Tab-separated table of C-alpha atoms and ligand atoms in Angstrom:
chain	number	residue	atom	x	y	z
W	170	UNK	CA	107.152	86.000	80.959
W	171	UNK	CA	108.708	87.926	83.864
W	172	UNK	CA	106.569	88.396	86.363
W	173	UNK	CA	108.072	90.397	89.313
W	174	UNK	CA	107.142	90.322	93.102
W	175	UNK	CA	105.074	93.411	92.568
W	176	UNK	CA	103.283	92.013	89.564
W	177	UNK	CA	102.584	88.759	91.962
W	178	UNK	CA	101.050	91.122	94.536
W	179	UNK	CA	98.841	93.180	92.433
W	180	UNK	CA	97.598	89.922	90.734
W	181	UNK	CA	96.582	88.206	93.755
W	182	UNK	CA	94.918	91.599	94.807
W	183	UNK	CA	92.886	92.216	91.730
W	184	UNK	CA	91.857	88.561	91.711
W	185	UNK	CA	90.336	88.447	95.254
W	186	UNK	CA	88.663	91.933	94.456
W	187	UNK	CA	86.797	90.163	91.637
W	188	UNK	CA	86.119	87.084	93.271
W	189	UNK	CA	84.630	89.275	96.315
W	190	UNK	CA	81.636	89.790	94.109
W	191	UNK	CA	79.139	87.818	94.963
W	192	UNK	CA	78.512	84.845	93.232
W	193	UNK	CA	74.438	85.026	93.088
W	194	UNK	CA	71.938	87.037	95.113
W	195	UNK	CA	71.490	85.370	98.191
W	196	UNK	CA	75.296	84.971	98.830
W	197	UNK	CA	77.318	87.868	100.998
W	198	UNK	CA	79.242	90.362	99.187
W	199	UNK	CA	83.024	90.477	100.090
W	200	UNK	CA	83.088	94.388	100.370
W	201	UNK	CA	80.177	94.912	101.971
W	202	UNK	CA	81.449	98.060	104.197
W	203	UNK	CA	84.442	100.536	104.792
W	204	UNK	CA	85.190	98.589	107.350
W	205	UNK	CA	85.797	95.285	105.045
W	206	UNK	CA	87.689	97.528	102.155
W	207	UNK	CA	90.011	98.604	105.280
W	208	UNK	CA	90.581	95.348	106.089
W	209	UNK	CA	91.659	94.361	102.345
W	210	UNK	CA	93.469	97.116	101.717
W	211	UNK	CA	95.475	95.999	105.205
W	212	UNK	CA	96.089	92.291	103.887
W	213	UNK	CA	96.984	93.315	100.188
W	214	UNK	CA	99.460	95.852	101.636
W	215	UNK	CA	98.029	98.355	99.312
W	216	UNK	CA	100.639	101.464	100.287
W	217	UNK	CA	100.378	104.722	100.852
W	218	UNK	CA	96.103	104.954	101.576
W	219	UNK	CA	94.935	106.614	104.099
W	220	UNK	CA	91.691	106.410	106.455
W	221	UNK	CA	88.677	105.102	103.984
W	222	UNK	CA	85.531	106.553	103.203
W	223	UNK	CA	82.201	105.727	101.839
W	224	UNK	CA	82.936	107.563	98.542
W	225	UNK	CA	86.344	105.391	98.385
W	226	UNK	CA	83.709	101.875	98.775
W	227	UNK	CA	82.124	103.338	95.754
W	228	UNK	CA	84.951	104.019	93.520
W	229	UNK	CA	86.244	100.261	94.208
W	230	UNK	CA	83.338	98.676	93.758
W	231	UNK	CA	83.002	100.368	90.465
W	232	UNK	CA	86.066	99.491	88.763
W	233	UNK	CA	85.929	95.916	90.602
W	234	UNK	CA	83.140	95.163	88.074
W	235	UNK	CA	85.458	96.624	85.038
W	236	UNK	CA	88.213	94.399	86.367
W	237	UNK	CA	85.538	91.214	86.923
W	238	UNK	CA	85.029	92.153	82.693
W	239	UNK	CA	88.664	91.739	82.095
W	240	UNK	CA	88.663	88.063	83.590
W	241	UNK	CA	85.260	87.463	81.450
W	242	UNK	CA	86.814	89.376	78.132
W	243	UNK	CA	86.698	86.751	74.860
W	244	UNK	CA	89.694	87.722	73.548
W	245	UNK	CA	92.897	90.447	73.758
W	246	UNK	CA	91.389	92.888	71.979
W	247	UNK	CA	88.479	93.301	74.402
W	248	UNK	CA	90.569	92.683	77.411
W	249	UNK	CA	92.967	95.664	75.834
W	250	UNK	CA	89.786	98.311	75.453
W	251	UNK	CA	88.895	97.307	78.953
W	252	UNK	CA	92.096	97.550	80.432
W	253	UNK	CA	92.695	101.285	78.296
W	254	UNK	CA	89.853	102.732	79.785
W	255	UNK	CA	90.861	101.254	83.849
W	256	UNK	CA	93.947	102.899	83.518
W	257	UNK	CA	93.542	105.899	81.827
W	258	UNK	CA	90.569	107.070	84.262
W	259	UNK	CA	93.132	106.560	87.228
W	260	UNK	CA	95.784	108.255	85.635
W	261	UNK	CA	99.256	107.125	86.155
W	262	UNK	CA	102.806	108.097	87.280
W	263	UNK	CA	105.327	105.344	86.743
W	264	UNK	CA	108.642	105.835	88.318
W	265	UNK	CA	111.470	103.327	89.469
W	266	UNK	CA	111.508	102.351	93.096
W	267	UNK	CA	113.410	99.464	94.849
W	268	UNK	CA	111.552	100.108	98.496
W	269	UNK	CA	112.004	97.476	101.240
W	270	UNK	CA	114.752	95.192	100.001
W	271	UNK	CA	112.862	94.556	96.060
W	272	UNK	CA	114.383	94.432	93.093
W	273	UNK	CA	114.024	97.568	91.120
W	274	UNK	CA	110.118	97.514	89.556
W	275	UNK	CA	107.999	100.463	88.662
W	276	UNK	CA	105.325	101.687	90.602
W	277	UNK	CA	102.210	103.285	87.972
W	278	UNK	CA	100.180	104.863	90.700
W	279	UNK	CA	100.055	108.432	91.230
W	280	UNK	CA	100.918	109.871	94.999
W	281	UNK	CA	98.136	110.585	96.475
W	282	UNK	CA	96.188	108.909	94.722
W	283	UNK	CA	92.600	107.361	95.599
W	284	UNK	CA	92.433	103.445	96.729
W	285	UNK	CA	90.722	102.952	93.357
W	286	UNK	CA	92.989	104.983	91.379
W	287	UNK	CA	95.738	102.553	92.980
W	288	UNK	CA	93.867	99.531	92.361
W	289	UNK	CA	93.089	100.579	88.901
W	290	UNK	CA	96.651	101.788	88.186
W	291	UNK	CA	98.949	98.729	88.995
W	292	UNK	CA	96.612	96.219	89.184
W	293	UNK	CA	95.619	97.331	85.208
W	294	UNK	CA	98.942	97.707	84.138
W	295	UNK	CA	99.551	94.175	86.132
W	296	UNK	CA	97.064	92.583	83.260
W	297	UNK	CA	98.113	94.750	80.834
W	298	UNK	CA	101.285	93.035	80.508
W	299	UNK	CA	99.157	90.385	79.983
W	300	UNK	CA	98.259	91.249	77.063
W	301	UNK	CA	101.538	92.171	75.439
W	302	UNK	CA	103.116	88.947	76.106
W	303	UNK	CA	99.744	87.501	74.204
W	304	UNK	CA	98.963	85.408	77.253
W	305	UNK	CA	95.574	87.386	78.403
W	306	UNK	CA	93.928	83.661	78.262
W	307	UNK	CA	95.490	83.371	81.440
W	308	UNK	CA	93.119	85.251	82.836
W	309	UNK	CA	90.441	82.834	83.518
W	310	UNK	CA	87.366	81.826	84.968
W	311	UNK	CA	87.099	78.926	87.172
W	312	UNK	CA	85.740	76.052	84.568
W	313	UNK	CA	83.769	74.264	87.848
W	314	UNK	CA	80.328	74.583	86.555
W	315	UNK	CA	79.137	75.974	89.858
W	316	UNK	CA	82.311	78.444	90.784
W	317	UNK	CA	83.098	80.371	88.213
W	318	UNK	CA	85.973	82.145	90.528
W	319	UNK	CA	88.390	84.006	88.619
W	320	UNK	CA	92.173	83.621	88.524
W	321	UNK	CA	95.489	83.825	87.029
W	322	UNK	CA	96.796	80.519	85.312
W	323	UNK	CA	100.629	81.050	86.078
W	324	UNK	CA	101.177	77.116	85.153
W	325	UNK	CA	103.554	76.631	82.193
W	326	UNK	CA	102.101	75.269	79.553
W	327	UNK	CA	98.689	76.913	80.429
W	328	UNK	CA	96.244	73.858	81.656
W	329	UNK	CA	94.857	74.843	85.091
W	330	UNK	CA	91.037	74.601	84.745
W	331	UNK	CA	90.027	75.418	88.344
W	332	UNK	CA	90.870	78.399	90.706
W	333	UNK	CA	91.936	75.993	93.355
W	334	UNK	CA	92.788	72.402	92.112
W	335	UNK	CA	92.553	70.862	95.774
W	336	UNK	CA	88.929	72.074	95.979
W	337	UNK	CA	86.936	72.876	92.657
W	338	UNK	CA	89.576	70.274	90.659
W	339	UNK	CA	88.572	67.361	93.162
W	340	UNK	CA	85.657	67.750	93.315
W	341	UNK	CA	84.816	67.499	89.843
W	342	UNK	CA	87.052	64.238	89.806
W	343	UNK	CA	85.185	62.910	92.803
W	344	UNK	CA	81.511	63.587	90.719
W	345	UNK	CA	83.340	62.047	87.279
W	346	UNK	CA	84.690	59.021	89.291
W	347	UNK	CA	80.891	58.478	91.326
W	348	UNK	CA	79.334	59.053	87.881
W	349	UNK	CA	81.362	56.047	86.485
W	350	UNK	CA	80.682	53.777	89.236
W	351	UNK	CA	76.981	54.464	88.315
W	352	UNK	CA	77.657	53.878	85.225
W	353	UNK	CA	79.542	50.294	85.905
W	354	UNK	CA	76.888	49.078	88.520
W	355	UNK	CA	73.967	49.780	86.410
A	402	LIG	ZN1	106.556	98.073	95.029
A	403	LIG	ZN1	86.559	77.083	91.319
């Protein structure tokens, strides 16, 4: 599966706008102003938006939960209905561009368009191709019983289990490994 610098970017964007939903009700959400969607549009290099508003927080936080059921879908068929619907409410232009030294890759938002409209644009059409290459089980959820993160298993044959082996892997080896000592002791 090809998967382009662009395709990189808007995966890594769509998966820290789902995982900026909070995981239960006492912990912070990730978005919680226009000031905080500013400052992710600024990191992910989202192009061509303009000053944010709070209509703009709305819009994103809406399809971030339509994204968050595309990492949660059982199967491609699902994952394909939600994806449909992303896209076709933020209506799309593709056209060819090779901007700032990249190889050529197509752009699917329109000009102008909303933050949320862009989001929903490439980032959807980022998963959709997902789902043509019949790998939209790499779009996971964290299998650390108290994570649940989601993210996009880009290892070859398919086996990462946690968003972030150093942190959720380990310490699930570290509670396996105590729970054996236990075990032996007792
Ligand atoms: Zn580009
Ligand atoms: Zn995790």
């Amino acid at each position: 599966m090809l998967i382009t610098h662009d395709t990189r970017c808007a995966l890594d964007t769509v998966v820290d706008l789902v995982n900026s939903v909070p995981e239960d009700d006492t912990a912070p959400d990730g978005l919680p102003d226009v000031a905080a969607l500013q400052e992710f549009v600024g990191t992910h290099e989202i192009s061509d938006v303009g000053v944010l508003g709070e209509p703009d927080l709305a819009a994103v936080l809406r399809i971030r939960g339509r994204f968050a059921a595309v990492f949660a879908a059982p199967d491609a068929r699902a994952a394909a209905q939600l994806i449909n619907d992303l896209v076709a409410a933020a209506g799309t232009t593709p056209r060819l561009t090779d901007h700032d030294g990249y190889d050529w890759h197509i752009h699917y938002f329109a000009p102008g368009a909303s933050v949320a409209d862009h989001l929903a644009a490439d980032c959807g059409m980022a998963l959709a191709f997902f789902v043509v290459a019949g790998e939209q089980e790499r779009l996971r959820r964290c299998e650390a019983p108290d994570c649940r993160r989601a993210f996009v298993d880009l290892s070859r044959n398919r086996s990462r289990r946690y968003c972030d082996s150093r942190t959720c892997g380990n310490r699930l080896h570290v509670a396996a490994y105590r729970a054996r000592r236990k075990e032996a002791a007792g």
